[in-house]
Coordinates of C-alpha atoms and ligand atoms in Angstrom, one line a residue:
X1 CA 104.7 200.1 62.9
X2 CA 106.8 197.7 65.3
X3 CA 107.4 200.6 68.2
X4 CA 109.0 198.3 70.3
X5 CA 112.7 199.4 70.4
X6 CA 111.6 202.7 71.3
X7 CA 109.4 201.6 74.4
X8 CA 112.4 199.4 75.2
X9 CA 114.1 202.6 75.7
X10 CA 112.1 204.1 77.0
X11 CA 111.6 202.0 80.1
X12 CA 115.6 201.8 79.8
X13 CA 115.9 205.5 80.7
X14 CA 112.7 206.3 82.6
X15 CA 114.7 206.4 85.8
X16 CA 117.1 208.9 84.3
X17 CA 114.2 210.5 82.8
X18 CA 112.4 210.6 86.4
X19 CA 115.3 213.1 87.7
X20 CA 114.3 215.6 85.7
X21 CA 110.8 214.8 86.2
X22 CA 111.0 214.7 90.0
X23 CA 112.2 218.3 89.5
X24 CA 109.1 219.9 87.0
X25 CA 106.8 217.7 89.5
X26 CA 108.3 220.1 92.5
X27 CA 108.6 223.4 89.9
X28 CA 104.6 222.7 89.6
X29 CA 104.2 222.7 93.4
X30 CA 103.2 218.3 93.3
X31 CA 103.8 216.6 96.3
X32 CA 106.4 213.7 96.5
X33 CA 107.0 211.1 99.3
X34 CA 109.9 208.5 99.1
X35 CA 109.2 205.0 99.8
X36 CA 111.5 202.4 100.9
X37 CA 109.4 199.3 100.7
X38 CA 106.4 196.9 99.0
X39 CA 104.6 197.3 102.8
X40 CA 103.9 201.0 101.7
X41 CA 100.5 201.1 100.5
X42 CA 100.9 203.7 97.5
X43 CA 97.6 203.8 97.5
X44 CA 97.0 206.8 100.6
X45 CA 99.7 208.7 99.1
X46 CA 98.1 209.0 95.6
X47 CA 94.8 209.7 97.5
X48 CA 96.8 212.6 98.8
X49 CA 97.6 213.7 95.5
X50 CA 101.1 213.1 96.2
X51 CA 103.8 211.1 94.1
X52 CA 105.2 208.3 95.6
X53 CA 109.1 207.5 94.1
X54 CA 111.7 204.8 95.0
X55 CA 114.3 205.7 97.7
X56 CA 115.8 202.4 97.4
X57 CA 120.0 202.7 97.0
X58 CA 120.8 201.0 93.7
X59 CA 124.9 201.4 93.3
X60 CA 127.6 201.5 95.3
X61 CA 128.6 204.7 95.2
X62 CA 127.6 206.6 98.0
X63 CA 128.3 203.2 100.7
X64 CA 131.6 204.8 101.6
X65 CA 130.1 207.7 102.5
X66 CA 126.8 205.5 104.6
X67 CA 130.0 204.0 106.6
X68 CA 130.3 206.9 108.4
X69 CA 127.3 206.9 110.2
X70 CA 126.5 202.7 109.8
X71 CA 128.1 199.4 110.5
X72 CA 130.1 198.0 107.1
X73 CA 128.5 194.5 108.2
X74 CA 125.2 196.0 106.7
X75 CA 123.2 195.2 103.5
X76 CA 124.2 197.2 100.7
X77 CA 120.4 198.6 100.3
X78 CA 120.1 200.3 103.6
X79 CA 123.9 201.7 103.1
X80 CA 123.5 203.0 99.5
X81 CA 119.9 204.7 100.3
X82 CA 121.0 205.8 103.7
X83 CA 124.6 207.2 101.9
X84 CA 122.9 208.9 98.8
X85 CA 120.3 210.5 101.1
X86 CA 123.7 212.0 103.0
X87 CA 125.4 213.3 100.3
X88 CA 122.2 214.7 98.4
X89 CA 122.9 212.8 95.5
X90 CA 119.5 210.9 95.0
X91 CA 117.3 213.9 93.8
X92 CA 114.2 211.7 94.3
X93 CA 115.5 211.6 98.4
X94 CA 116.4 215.6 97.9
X95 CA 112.9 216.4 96.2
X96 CA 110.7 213.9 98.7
X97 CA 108.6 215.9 101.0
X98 CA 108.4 213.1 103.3
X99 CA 109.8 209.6 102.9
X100 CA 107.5 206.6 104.5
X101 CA 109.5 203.5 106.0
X102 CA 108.3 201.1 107.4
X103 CA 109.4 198.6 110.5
X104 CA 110.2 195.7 108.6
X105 CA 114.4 194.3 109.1
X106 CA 116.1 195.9 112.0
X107 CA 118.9 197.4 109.8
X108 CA 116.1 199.7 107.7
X109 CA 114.6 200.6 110.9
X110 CA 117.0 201.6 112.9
X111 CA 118.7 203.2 109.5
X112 CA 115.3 205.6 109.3
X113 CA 116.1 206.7 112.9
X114 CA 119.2 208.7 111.1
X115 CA 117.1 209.9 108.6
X116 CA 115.0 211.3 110.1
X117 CA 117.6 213.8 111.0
X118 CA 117.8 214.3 107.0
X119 CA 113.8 214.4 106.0
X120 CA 110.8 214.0 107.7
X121 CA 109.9 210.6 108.2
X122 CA 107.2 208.8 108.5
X123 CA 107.6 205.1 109.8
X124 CA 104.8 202.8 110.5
X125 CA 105.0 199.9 112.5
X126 CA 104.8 197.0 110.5
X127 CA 103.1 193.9 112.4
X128 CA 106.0 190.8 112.2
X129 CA 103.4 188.0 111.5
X130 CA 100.0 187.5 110.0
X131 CA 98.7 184.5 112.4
X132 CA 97.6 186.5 115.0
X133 CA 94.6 188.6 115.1
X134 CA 95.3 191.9 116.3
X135 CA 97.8 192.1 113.3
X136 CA 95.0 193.1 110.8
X137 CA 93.4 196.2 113.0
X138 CA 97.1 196.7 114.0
X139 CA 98.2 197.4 110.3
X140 CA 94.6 198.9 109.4
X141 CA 95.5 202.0 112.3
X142 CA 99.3 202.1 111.1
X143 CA 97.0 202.5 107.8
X144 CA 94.8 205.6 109.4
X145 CA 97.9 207.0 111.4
X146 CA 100.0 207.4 107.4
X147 CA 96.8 208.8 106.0
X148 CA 96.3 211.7 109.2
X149 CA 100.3 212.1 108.7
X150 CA 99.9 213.2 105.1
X151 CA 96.7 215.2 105.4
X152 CA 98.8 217.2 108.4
X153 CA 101.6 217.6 105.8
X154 CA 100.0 218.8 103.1
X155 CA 97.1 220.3 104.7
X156 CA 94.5 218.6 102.7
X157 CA 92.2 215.8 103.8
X158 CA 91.8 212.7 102.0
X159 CA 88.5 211.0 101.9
X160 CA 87.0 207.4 101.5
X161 CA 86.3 208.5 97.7
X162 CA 90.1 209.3 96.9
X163 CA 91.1 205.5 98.6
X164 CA 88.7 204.2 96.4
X165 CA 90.0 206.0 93.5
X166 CA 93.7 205.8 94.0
X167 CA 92.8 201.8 94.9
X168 CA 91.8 201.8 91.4
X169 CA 94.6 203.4 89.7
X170 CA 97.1 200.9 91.6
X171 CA 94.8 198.0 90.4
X172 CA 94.8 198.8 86.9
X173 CA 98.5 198.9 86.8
X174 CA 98.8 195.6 88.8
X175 CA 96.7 194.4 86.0
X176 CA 98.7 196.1 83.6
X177 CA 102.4 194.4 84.7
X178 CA 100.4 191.4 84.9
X179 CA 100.1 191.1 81.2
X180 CA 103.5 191.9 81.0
X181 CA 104.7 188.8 83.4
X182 CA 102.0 186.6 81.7
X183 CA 104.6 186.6 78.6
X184 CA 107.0 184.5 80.8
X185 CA 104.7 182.0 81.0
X186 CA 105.2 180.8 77.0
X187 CA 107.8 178.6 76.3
X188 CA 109.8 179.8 75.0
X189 CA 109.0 183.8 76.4
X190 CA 108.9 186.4 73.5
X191 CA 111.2 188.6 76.4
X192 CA 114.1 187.5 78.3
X193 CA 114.7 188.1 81.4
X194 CA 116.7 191.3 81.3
X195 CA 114.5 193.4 78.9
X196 CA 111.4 191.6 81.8
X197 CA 114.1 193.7 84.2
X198 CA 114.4 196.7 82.7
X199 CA 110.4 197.7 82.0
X200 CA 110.0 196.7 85.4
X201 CA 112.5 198.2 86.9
X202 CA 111.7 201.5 84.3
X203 CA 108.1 201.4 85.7
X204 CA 108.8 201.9 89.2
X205 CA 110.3 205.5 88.3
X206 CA 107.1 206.4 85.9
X207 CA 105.6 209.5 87.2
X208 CA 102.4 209.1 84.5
X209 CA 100.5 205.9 85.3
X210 CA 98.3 206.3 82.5
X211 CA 100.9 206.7 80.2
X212 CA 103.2 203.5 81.4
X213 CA 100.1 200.9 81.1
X214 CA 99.3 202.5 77.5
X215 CA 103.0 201.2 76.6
X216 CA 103.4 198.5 78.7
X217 CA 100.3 197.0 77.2
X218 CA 101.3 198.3 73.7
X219 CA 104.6 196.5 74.0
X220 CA 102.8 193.5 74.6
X221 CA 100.8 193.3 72.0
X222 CA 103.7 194.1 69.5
X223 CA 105.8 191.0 71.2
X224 CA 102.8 188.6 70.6
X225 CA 102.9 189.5 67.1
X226 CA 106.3 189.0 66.2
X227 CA 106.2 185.9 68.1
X228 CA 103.4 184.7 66.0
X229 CA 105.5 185.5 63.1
X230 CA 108.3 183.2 64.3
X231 CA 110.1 185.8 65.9
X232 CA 111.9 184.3 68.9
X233 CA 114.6 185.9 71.0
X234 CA 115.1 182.8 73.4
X235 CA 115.7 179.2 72.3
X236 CA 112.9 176.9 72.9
X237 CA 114.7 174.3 75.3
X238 CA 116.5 177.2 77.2
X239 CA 116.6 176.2 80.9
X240 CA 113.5 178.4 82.9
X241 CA 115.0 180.5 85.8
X242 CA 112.5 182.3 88.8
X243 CA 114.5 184.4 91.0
X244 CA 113.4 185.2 94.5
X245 CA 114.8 186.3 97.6
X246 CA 116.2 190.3 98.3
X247 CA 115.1 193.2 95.7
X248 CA 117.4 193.1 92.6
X249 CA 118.0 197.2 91.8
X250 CA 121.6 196.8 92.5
X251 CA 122.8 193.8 91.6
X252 CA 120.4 192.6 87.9
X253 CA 123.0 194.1 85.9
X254 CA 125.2 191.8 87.4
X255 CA 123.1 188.7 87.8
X256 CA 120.8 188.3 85.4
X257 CA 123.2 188.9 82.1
X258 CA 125.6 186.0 83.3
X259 CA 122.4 183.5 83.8
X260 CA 121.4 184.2 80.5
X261 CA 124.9 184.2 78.5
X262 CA 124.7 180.6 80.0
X263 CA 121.8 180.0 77.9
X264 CA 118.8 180.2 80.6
X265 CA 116.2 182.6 80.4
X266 CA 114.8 184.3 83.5
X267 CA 110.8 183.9 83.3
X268 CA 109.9 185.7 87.1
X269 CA 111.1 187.4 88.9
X270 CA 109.7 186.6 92.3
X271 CA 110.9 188.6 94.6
X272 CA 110.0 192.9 95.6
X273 CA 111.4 193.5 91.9
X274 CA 109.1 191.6 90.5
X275 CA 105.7 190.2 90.9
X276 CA 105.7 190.0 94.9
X277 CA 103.4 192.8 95.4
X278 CA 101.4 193.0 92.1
X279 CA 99.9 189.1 91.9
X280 CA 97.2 190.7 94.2
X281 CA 94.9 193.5 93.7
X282 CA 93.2 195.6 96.9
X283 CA 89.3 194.5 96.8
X284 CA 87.8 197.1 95.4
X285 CA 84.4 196.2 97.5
X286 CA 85.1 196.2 101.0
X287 CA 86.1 199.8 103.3
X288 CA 89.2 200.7 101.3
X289 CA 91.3 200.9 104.6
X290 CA 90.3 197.1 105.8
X291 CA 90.7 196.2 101.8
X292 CA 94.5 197.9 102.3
X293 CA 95.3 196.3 105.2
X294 CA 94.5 193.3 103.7
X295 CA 96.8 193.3 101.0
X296 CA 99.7 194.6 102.4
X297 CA 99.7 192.5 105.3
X298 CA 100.1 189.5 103.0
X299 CA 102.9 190.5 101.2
X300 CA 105.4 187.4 101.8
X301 CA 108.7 189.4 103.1
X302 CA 111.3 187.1 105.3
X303 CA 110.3 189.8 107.9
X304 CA 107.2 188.0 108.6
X305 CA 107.6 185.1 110.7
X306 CA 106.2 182.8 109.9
X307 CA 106.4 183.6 106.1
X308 CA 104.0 181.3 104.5
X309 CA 103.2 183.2 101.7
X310 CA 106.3 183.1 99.7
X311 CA 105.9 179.8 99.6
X312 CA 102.5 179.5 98.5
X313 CA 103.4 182.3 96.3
X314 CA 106.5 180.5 95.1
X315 CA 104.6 177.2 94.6
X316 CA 101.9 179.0 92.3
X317 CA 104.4 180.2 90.3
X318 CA 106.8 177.4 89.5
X319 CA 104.1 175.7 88.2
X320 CA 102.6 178.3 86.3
X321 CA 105.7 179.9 84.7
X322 CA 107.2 176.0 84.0
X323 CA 110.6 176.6 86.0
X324 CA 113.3 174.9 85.8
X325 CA 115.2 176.0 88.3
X326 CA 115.2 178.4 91.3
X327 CA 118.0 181.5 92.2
X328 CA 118.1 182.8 95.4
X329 CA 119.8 186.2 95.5
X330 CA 120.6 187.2 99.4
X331 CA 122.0 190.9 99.9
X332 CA 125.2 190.5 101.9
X333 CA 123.9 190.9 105.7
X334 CA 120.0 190.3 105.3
X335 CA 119.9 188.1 108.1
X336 CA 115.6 187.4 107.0
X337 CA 116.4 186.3 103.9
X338 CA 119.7 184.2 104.8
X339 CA 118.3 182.1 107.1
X340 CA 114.9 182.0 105.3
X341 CA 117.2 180.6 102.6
X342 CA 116.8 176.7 104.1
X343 CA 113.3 176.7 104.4
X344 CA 113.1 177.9 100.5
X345 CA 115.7 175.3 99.5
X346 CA 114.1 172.1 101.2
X347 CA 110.5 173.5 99.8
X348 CA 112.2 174.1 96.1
X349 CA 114.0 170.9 95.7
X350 CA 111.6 168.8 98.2
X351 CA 108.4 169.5 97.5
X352 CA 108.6 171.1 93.7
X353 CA 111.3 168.8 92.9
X354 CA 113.6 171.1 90.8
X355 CA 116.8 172.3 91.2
X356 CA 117.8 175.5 93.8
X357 CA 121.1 177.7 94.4
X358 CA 121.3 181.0 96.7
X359 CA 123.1 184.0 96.4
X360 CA 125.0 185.9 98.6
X361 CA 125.7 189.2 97.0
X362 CA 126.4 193.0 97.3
X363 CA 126.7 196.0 95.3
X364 CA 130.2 195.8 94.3
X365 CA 132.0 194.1 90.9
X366 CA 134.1 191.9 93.5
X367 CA 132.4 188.5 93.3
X368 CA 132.1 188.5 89.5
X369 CA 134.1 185.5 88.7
X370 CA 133.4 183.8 91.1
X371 CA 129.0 184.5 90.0
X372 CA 130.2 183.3 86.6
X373 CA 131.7 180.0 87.5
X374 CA 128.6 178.9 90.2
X375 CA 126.0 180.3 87.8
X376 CA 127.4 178.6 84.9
X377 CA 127.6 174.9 86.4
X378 CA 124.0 174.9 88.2
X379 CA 122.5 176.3 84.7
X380 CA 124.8 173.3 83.1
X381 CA 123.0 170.9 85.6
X382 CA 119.3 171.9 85.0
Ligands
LIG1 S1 108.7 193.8 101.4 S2 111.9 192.5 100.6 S3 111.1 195.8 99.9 S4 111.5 194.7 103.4 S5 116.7 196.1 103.4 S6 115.0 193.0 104.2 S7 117.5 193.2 101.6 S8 118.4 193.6 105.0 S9 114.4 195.2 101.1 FE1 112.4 194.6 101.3 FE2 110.1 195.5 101.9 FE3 110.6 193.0 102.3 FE4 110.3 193.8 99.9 FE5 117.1 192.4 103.6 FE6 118.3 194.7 103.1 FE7 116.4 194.6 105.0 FE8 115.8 194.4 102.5

């Protein structure tokens, strides 16, 4: 039986679906911390037996309300999160027993300072670069300090045996969404780009891990064998578009439908949405907090400086997924990711050869048109 309209669904509604779950989690007396960023290392807080869920704004709904408090000449992230936490509209920010942030761009930081004054927080101080060597016993306390934080909080105590579990968990579902990317590699991909948005995007609000790599690898199986009946949902010469640059929550239902009306198909998606944090697993052999340090300290977010791996990252990747061309999308006011813009350009079309175009976006319906007309001709020119 082909189940794949239902899981499609699924994923479709899952965050929907989470706001009731967020509520029977809390009814049953489950802990849940919010979580702003990839830096967090989910993995202490499922050794604490807690839930980790998304606090990151999506709409623009609530930004009005974030104004009050924050500058309007901020990215539309930190305003929508910071506004739904304000007016109690996010349930996962109303049902979080703690939220962890982390020090990454000054506008988050300094946004966590105010809400703080909302939930407990928990911030932990992110080093800004990996070329030094304090940074790695630097992040590997930070690591300790968020694990002493949660066993105060829940009055439990979480030992090396639950890191080395929970490690596992988060590497099987790395491996998992792994699978799932891998289909963007076939030209043409059995998925485009949006449906590749939505499970992802769905799986970041699945309470049940167990559950979501059961479908996820399911769904993959069915695609492969429709598309070895001749099945194909993309044409076979359509341009191959990675995006990169800010996280895409707000602004894919905007973006990615124009590139592919233009008849591209988005094969990665680069950036925090997408593969940035998952390409790597923790290693499962070492001390689990030097094997979490690790990781997360590579994680190639413009906050670093110097950020080298996004471009090794982004190198890998081009070649492996075939692209055709690059889209940078910039949240309006991420100053990291603006000027990091000119380094990815002259590495995109210099080095890699292929065509590149940035972004500069928000959360609002405004620019539309004017997406339309820039998106269409650099698709036109690939
Ligand atoms: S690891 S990308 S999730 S910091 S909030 S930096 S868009 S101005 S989200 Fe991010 Fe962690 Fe990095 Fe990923 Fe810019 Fe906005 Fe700051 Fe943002």
């Amino acid at each position: 039986m082909n189940d794949l309209p239902k899981i499609f669904d699924d994923f479709s509604e899952a965050r929907r679906n989470s706001f009731i779950k967020v509520k029977e989690y809390k009814d049953a007396g489950e802990h849940i911390v919010g979580t702003f960023c990839t830096f967090t290392p989910m993995e202490v807080i499922y050794a604490a037996g807690a839930y980790p869920i998304s606090l990151c704004g999506m709409s623009d709904e609530t930004i009005p309300d974030s104004e009050r408090d924050l500058p309007k000449n901020l990215c539309p992230l930190i305003k929508s999160s910071y506004g739904f936490a304000l007016t109690d509209k996010c349930p996962f920010t109303y049902f979080s027993d703690i939220i962890v942030g982390e020090t990454t761009c000054d506008g988050k930081k300094k946004m966590y300072e105010y809400l703080n004054e909302i939930k407990p927080m928990h911030v932990m101080q992110l080093p800004q670069a990996i070329d030094r060597k304090h940074a790695l016993s630097v992040w590997e306390n930070e690591i300790v300090i968020l694990k002493e934080r949660l066993e105060k909080e829940f009055n439990i105590e979480i030992t090396e045996e639950d890191l080395r579990e929970a490690i596992k968990k988060c590497n099987e579902e790395r491996r998992v969404l792994k699978e799932l990317y891998a289909l963007g590699k076939m030209c043409p991909p059995p998925i485009t780009g949006m449906e590749l948005h939505t499970v992802l995007h769905g799986a970041s609000f699945t309470f049940d891990k167990d559950e979501q790599n059961k479908n996820i690898l399911n769904m993959v199986e069915e695609l492969k064998k429709e598309y070895e009946k001749g099945v194909r949902k993309v044409e076979k010469d359509a341009p191959r578009i990675l995006i990169s640059g800010c996280p895409t929550g707000g602004v894919a239902d905007k973006i990615i439908p124009i590139i592919e009306a233009n008849g591209a198909v988005v094969v990665c998606y680069e950036n925090c949405s997408g593969i940035k944090e998952k390409s790597r697993l923790v290693d499962e052999t070492k001390d689990p907090i030097e094997a979490l340090a690790e990781k997360y300290l590579n994680v190639g977010c413009s906050v670093m400086a110097p950020n080298d791996n996004r471009i090794e990252m982004m190198s890998e990747l081009i070649d492996e997924y075939k692209v055709d061309g690059v889209i940078d999308i910039i949240l309006q006011a991420c100053h990291t990711y603006n000027i990091e813009t000119r380094r990815i350009k002259n590495f995109v079309t210099g080095e890699k050869g292929i065509p590149y175009m940035s972004i500069e976006t928000d959360y609002s319906q405004a620019d539309e048109g004017q997406l339309k007309t820039r998106i269409s001709a650099f698709i036109e020119m690939l």
